CSV table of C-alpha atoms in Angstrom, one decimal:
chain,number,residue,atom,x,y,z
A,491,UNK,CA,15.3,-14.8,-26.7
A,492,UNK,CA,13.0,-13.0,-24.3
A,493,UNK,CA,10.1,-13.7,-26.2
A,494,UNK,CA,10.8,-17.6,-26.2
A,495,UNK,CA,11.3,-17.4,-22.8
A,496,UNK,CA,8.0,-15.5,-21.5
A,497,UNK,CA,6.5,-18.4,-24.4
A,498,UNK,CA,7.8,-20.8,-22.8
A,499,UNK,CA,6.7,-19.8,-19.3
A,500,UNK,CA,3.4,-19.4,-20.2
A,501,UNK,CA,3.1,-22.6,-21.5
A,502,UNK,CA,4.7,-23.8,-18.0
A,503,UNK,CA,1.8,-22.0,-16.5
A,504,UNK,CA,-1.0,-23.1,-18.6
A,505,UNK,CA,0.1,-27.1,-17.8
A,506,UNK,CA,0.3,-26.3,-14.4
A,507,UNK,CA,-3.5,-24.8,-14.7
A,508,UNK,CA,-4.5,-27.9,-16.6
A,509,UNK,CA,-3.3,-30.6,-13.9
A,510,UNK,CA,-4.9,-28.1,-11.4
A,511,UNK,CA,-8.0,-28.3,-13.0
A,512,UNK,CA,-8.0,-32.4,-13.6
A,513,UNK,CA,-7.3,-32.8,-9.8
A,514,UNK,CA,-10.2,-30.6,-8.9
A,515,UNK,CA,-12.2,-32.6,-10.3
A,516,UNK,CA,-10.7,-35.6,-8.5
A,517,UNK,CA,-10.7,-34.3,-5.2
A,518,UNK,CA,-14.2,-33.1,-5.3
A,519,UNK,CA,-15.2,-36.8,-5.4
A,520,UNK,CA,-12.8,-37.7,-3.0
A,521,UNK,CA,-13.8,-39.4,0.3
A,522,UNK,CA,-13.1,-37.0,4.0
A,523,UNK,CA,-11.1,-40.3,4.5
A,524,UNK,CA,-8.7,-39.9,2.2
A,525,UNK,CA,-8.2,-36.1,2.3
A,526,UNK,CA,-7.7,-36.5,6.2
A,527,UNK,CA,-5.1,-39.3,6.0
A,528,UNK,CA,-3.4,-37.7,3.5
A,529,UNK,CA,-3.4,-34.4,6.0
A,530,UNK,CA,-2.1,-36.4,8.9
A,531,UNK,CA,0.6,-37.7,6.4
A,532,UNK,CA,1.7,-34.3,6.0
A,533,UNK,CA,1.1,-33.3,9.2
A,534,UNK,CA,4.0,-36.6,10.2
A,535,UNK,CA,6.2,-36.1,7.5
A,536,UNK,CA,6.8,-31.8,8.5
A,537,UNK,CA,7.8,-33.4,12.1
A,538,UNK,CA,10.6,-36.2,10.4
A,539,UNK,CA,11.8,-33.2,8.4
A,540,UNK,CA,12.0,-30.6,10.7
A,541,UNK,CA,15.9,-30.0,10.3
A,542,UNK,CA,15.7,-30.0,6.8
A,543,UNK,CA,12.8,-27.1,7.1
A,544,UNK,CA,14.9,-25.2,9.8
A,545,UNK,CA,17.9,-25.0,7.6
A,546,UNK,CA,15.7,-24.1,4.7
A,547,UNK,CA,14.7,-21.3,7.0
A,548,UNK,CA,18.2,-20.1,8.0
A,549,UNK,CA,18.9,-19.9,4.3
A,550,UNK,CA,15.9,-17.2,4.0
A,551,UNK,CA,16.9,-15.6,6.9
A,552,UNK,CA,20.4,-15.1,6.0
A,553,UNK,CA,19.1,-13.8,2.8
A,554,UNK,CA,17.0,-11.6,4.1
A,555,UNK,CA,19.0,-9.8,6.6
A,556,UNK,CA,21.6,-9.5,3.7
A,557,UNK,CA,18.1,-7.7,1.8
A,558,UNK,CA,17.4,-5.0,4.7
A,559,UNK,CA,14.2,-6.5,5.5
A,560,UNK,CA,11.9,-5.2,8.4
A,561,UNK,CA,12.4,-6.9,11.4
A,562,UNK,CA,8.5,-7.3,11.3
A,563,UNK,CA,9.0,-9.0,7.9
A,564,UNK,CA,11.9,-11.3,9.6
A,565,UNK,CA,9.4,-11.9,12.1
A,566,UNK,CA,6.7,-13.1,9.8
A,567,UNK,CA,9.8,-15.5,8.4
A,568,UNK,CA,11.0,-17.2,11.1
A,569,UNK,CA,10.2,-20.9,11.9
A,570,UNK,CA,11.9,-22.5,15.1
A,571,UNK,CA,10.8,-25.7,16.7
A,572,UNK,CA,7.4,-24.6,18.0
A,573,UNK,CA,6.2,-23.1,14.8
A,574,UNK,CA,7.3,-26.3,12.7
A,575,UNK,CA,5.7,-27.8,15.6
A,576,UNK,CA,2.6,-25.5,14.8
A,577,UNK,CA,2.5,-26.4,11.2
A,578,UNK,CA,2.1,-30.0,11.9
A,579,UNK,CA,-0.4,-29.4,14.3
A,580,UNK,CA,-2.3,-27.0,12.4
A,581,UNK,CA,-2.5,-30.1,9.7
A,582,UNK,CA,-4.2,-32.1,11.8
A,583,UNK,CA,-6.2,-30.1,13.7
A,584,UNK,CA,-7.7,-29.5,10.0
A,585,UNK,CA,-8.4,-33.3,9.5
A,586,UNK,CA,-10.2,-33.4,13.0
A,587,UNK,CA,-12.7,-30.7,11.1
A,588,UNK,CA,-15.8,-31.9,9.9
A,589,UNK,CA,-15.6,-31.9,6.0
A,590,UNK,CA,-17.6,-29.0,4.3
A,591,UNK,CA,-17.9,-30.9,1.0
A,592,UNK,CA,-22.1,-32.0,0.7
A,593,UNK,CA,-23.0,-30.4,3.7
A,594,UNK,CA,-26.7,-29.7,3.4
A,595,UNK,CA,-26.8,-25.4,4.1
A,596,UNK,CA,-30.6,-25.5,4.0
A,597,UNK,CA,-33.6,-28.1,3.0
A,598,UNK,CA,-37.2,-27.0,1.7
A,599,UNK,CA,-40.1,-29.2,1.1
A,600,UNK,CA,-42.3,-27.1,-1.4
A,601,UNK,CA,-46.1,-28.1,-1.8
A,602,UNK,CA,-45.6,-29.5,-4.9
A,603,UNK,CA,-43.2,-32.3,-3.0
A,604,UNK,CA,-40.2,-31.1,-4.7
A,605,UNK,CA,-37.7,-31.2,-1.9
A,606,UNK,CA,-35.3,-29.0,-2.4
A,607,UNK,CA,-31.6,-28.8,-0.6
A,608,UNK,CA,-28.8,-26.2,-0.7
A,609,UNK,CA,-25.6,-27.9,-0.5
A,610,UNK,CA,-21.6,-27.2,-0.2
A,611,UNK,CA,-19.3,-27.9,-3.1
A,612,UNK,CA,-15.8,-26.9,-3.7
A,613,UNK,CA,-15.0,-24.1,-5.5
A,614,UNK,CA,-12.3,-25.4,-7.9
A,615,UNK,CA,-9.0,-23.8,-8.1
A,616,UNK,CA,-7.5,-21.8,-6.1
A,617,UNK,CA,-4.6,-19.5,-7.0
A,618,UNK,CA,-3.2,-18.1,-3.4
A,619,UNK,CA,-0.2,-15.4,-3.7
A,620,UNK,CA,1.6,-14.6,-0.2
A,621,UNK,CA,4.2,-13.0,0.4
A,622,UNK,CA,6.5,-14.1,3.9
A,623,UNK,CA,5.0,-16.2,6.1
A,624,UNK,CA,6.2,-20.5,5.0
A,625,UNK,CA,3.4,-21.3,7.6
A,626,UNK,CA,1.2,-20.3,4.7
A,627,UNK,CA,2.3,-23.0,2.3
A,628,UNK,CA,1.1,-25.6,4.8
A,629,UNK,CA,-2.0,-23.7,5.9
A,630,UNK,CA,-3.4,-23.0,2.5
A,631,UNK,CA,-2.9,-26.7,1.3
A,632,UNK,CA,-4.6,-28.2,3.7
A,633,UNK,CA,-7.2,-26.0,3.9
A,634,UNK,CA,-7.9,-26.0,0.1
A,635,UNK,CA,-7.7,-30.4,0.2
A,636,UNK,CA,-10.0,-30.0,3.1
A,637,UNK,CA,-12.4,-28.3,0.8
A,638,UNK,CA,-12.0,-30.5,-2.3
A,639,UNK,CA,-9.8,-28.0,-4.1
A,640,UNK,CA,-6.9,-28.1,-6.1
A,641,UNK,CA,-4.7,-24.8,-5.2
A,642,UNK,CA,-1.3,-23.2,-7.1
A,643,UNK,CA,1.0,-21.7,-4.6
A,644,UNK,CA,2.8,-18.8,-5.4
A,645,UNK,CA,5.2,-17.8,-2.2
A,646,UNK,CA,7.2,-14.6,-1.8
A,647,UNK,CA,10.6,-14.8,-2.8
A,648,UNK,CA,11.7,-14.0,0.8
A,649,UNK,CA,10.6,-17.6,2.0
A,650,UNK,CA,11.2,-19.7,-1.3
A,651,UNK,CA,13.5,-22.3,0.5
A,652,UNK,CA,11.4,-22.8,3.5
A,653,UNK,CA,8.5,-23.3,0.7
A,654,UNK,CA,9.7,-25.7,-1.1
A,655,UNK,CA,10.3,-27.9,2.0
A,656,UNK,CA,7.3,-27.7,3.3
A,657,UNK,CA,5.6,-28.5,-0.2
A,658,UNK,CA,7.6,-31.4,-0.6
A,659,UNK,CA,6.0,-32.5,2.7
A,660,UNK,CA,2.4,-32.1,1.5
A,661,UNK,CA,3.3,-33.9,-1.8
A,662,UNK,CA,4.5,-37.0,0.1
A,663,UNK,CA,1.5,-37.0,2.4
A,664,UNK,CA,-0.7,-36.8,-1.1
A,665,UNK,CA,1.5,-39.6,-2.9
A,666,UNK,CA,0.9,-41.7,0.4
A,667,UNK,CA,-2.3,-41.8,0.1
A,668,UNK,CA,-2.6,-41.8,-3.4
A,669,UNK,CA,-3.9,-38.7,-4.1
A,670,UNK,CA,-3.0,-36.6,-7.3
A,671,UNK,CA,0.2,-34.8,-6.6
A,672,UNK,CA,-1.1,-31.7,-8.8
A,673,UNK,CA,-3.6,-31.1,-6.2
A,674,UNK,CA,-1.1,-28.7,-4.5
A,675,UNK,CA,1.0,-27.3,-6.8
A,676,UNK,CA,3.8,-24.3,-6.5
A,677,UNK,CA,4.8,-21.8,-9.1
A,678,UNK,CA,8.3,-23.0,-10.0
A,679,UNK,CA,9.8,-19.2,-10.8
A,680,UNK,CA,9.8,-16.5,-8.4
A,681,UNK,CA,9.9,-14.4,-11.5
A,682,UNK,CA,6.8,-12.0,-11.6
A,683,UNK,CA,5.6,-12.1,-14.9
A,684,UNK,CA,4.8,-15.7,-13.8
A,685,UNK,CA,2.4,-13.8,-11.5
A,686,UNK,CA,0.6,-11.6,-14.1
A,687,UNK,CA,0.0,-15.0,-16.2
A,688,UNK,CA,-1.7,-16.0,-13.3
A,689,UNK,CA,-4.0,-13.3,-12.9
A,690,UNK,CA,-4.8,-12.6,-16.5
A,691,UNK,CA,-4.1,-15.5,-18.9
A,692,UNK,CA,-5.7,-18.7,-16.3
A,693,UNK,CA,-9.2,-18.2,-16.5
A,694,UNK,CA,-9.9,-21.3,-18.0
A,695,UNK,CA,-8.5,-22.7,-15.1
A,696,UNK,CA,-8.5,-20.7,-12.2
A,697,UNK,CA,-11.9,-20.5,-10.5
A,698,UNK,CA,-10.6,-17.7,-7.5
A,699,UNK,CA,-7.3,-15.3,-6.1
A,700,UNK,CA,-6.5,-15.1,-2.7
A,701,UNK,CA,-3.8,-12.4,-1.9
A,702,UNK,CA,-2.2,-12.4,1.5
A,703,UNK,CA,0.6,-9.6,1.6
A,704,UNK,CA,1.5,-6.2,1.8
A,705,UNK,CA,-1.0,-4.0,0.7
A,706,UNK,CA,0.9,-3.0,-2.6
A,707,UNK,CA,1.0,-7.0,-3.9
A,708,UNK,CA,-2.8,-7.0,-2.9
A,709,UNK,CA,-4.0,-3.7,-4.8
A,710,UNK,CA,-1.5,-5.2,-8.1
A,711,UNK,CA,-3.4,-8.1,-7.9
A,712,UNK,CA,-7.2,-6.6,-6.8
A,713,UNK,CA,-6.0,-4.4,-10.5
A,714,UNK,CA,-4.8,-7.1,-12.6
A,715,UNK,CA,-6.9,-10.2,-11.8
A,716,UNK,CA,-9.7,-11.1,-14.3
A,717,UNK,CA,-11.2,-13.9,-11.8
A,718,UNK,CA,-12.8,-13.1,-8.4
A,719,UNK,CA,-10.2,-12.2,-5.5
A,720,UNK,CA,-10.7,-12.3,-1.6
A,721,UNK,CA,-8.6,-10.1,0.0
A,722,UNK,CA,-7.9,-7.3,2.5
A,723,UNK,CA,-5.6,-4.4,1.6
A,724,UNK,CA,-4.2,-3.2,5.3
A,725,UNK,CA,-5.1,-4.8,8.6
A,726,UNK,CA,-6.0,-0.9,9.9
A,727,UNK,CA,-6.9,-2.0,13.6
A,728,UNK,CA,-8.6,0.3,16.2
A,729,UNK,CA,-9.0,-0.3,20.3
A,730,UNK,CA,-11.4,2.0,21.8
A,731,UNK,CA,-11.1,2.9,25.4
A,732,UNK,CA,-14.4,4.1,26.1
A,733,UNK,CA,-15.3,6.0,29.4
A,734,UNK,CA,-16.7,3.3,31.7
A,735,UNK,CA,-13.7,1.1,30.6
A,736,UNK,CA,-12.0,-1.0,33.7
A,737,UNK,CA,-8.2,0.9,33.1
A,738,UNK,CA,-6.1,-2.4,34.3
A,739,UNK,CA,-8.5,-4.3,31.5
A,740,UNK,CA,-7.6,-1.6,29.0
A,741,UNK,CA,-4.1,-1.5,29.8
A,742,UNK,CA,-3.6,-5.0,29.7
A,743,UNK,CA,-5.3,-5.6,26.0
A,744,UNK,CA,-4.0,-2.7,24.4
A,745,UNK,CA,-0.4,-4.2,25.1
A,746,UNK,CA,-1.6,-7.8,23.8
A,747,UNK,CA,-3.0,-6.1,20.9
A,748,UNK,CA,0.1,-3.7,19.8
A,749,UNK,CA,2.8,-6.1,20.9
A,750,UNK,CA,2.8,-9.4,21.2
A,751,UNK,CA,3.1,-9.5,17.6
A,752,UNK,CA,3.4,-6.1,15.5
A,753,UNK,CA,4.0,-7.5,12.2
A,754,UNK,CA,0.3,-9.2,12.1
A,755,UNK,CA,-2.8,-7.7,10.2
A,756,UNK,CA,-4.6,-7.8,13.5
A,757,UNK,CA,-2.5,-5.5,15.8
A,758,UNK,CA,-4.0,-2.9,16.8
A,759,UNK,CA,-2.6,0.5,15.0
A,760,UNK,CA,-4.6,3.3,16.7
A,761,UNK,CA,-5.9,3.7,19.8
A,762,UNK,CA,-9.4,5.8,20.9
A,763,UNK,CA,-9.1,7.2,23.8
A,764,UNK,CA,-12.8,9.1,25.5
A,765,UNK,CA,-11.6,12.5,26.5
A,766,UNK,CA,-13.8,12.4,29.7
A,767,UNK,CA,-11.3,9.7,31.0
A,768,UNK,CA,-8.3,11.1,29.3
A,769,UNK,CA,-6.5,12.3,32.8
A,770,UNK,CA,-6.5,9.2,34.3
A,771,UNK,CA,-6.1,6.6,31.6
A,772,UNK,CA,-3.6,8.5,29.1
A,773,UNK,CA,-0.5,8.2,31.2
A,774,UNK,CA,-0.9,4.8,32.8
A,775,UNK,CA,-1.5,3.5,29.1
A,776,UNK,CA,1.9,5.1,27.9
A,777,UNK,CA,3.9,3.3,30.9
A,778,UNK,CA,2.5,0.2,30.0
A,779,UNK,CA,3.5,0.7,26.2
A,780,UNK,CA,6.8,2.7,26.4
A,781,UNK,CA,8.1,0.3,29.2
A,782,UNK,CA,7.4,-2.5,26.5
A,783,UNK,CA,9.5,-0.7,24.1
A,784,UNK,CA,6.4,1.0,21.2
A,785,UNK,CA,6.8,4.4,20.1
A,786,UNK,CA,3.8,6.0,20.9
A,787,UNK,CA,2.6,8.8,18.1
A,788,UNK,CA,0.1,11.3,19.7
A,789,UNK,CA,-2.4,14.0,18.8
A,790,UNK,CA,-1.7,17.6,20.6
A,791,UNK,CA,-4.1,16.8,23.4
A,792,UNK,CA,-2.8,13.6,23.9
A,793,UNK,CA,1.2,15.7,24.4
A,794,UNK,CA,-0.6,17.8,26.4
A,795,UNK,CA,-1.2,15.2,29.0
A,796,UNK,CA,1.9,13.2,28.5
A,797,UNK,CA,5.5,14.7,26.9
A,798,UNK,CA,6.8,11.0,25.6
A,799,UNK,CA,4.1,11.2,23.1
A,800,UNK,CA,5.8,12.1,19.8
A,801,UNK,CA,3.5,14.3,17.9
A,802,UNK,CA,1.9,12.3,15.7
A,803,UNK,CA,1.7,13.5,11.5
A,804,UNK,CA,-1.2,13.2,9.1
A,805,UNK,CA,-0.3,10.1,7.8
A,806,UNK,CA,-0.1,8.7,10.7
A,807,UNK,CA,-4.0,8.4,11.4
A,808,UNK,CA,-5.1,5.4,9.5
A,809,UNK,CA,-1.3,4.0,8.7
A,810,UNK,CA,-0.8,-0.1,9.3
A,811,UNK,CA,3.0,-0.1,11.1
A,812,UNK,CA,3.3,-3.2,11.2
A,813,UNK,CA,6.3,-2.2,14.1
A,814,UNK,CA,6.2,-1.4,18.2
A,815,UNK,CA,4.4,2.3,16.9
A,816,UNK,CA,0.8,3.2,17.8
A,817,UNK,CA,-1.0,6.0,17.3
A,818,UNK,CA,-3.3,7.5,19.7
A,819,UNK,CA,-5.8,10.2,19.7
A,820,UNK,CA,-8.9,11.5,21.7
A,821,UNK,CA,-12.1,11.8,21.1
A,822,UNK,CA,-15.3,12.9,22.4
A,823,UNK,CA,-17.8,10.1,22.7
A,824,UNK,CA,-18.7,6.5,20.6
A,825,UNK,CA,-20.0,8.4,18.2
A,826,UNK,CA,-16.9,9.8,17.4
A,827,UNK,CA,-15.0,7.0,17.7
A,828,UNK,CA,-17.1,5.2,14.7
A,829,UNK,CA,-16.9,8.0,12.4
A,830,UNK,CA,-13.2,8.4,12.9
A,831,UNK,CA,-13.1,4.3,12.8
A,832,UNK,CA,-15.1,4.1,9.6
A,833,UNK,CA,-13.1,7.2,7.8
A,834,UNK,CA,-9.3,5.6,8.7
A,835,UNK,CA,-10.2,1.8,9.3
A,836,UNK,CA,-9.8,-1.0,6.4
A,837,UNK,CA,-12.5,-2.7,7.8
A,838,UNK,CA,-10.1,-5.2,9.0
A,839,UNK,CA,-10.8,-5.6,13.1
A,840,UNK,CA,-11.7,-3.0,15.8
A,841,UNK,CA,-12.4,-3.7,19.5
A,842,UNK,CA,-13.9,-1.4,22.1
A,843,UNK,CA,-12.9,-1.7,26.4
A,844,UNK,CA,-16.0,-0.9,28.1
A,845,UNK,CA,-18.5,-2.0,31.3
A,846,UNK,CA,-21.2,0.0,29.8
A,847,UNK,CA,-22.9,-3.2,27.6
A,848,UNK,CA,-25.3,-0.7,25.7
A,849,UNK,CA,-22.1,1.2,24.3
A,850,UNK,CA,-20.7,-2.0,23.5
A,851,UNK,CA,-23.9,-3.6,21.5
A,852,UNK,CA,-23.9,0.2,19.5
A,853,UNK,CA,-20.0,-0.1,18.6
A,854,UNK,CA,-20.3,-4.0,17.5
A,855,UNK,CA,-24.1,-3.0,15.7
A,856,UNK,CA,-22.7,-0.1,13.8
A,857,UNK,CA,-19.6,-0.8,12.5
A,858,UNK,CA,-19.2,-3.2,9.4
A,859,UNK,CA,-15.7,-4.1,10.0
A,860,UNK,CA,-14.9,-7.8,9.5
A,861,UNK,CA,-14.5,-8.7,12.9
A,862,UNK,CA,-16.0,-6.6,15.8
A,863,UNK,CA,-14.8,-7.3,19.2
A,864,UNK,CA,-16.1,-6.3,22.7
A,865,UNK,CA,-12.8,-6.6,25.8
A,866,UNK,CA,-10.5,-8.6,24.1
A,867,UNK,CA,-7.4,-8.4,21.7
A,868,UNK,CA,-7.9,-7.2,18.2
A,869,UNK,CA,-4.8,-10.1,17.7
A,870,UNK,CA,-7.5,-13.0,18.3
A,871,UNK,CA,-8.6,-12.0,14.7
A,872,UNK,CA,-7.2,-15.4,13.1
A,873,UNK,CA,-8.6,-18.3,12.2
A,874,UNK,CA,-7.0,-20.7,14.7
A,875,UNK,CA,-8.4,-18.8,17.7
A,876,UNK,CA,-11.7,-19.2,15.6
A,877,UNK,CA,-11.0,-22.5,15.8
A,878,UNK,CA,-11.1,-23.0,11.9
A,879,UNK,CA,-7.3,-24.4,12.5
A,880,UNK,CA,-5.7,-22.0,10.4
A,881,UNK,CA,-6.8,-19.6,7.8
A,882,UNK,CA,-5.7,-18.4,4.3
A,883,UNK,CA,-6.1,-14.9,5.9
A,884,UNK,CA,-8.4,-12.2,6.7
A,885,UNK,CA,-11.2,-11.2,3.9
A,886,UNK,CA,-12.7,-7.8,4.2
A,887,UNK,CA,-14.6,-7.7,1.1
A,888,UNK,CA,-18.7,-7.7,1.1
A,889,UNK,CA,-18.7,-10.6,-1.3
A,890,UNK,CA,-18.4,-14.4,-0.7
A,891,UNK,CA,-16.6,-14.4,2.9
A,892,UNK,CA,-16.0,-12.1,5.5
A,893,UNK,CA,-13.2,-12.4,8.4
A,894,UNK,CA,-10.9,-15.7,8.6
A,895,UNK,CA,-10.9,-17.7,5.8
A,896,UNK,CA,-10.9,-21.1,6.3
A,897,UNK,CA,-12.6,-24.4,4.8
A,898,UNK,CA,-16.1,-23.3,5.2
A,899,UNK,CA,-15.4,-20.7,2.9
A,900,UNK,CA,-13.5,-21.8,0.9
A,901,UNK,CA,-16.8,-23.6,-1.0
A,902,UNK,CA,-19.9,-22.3,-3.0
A,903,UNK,CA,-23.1,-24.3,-3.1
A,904,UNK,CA,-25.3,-26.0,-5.5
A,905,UNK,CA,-29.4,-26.6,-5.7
A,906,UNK,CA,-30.2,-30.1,-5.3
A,907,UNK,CA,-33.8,-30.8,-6.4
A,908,UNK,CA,-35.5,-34.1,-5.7
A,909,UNK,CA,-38.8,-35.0,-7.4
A,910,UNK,CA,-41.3,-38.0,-7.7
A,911,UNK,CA,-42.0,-37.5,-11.2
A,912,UNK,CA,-43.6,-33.2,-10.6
A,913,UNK,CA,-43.8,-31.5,-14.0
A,914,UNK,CA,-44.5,-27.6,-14.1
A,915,UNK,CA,-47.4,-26.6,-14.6
């Protein structure tokens, strides 16, 4: 019966918890050592098996285009010999990182002689939902052993084949080094409900949620989760061309940040254009993005100064595409680029192009985005060109972390107090 079978799975679920839980406590004890080796295990094994993974892969794809997906979501799918390649290396590059586990944060000496330090510690379990991306299966387990915590995968069902490859991988690399198998662990259903048991009926086991999706899995999950999530909802990204920008500087990152990838959370959506430069930068920024194939969506004055413009709609101002479409608008000074920023923006990433160093110290002062930027690509907002070697994705909440997530914060901290015998007085 239905019943019986929803029991049944949230028994499933509950064991699955439990073994997460035991290997937690393993792998917060465990040496950098082992956790390394074991990463560079993986990191060998996804290389041996990269024609299985690739013909995992054209299984999703197939599926896929049978589904109607976006070719943005297709995209985010795909894995060809350089991004196996980019897996593997992304493993290791994470065991080259200096382990976060007992890293003194701070150290006081009080008068008393009590010497007090501040110091990392995992934070336990880790339930990550994703949606796409089978990059993400690789990234999030290494990054969670690298930070002494157990983790339960649960991938979209887009990318379940590719998935399961890739965590057969990272289970080899733990049995190699005899690691607990259960530290990385994948939900074995693609049926939601398994989902809500995660969110609601795991606290017990599950310490933290991390969503990384589409912003309707995110909100579901930001609604239904009783522990702690880090998230973002949209990647809403802004470039502002402000009026003592260089126009062959703007024109080159505002093509980098639309289109080298559109199906990213940090390419750029809207574009800010200073009014008092409007005539000469409007047009030459169109070529540059028409010519490379993006729908540009305008406001009346920017038709007014170029006809190719489609006129953008309401909805259109503060929408995350996710495809070759940009919006672009005018406006009248940085002021009014941080009030429009602040009123359409998720808070994601935003990058002004200027010369003028004052405007840019006000524009990366005043907003409280995650990640400001001053002439550069609003798509270097990832945690490999951090130099974290990958990231379980963007957080744009005010609590915990902020911006790529990667090993660092994927850890809380503890009070270590050391005494000579000091009672209170």
């Amino acid at each position: 019966s239905c019943y019986n079978l929803r029991d049944f799975m949230k028994q499933e679920m509950l064991e699955i918890g439990r073994l997460a839980k035991e290997a937690s406590s393993i792998l917060g004890r465990t040496s950098t050592k082992l956790k390394n080796q074991a990463l560079r295990d993986s990191a060998s094994i996804i290389r041996g098996s990269k024609g299985e993974i690739l013909e995992s892969n054209n299984i999703d794809i197939d599926q896929a285009r049978k589904n109607k997906l976006s070719e943005a979501m297709i995209d985010r799918l795909v894995l060809d010999d350089d991004r196996v390649e980019g897996i593997a290396s992304s493993l290791e590059q994470i065991s080259n990182f200096e382990d976060p586990i007992g890293k003194i944060i701070n150290e006081i000496e009080r008068p008393n002689g009590l010497l007090i330090q501040k110091v990392k510690v995992p934070l336990g379990v880790i339930g990550i939902i994703y949606e796409s991306r089978p990059n993400v299966t690789a990234d999030a387990g290494a990054l969670c052993l690298k930070s002494g915590n157990a983790v339960i995968l649960r991938g979209g069902t887009e990318s379940v084949n590719s998935n399961k490859i890739i965590h057969s991988c990272l289970i080899k690399g733990l049995q190699n080094t005899g690691l607990p198998h259960t530290s990385i662990q994948m939900v074995p259903t693609q049926d939601r409900k398994a989902v809500g048991i995660l969110l609601r009926d795991m606290t017990s086991y599950v310490d933290i949620i991390i969503p990384r999706g589409g912003k309707n899995l995110i909100a579901r999950i930001q609604e239904d989760a009783r522990v702690p999530v880090i998230g973002h909802l949209e990647g809403i990204c802004h470039t502002y061309v402000h009026q003592n920008a260089d126009l062959n500087m703007a024109k080159k990152i505002i093509l980098n940040a639309k289109m080298r990838r559109t199906g990213i959370c940090g390419a750029t959506e809207t574009i800010l254009i200073d009014k008092s430069i409007a005539s000469k930068f409007v047009t030459p920024i169109l070529d540059i993005l028409i010519s490379n194939g993006c729908e540009v969506r305008g406001s009346k004055d920017i038709i007014n100064l170029d006809a190719r413009a489609i006129i953008a709609k309401d909805s259109d101002w503060g929408k995350e595409f996710l495809d070759a479409i940009i919006a672009i608008r005018l406006v009248e000074d940085i002021d009014e680029a941080l009030s429009y920023i602040r009123e359409y923006g998720s808070g994601h990433t935003e990058s002004i192009v200027s010369n003028d160093q004052q405007a840019a110290d006000k524009f990366l002062a005043e907003l409280d985005s995650s990640i400001v930027m001053h002439n550069t690509s609003t798509q270097f907002a990832d945690g490999g060109e951090f130099g974290m070697g990958a990231e379980i994705g963007i957080a744009t909440g005010r609590i915990h972390a902020r911006g790529p997530v990667g090993s660092e914060e994927l850890t809380s901290y503890k009070y270590i107090v050391r005494g000579k015998g000091q009672i209170r007085a």
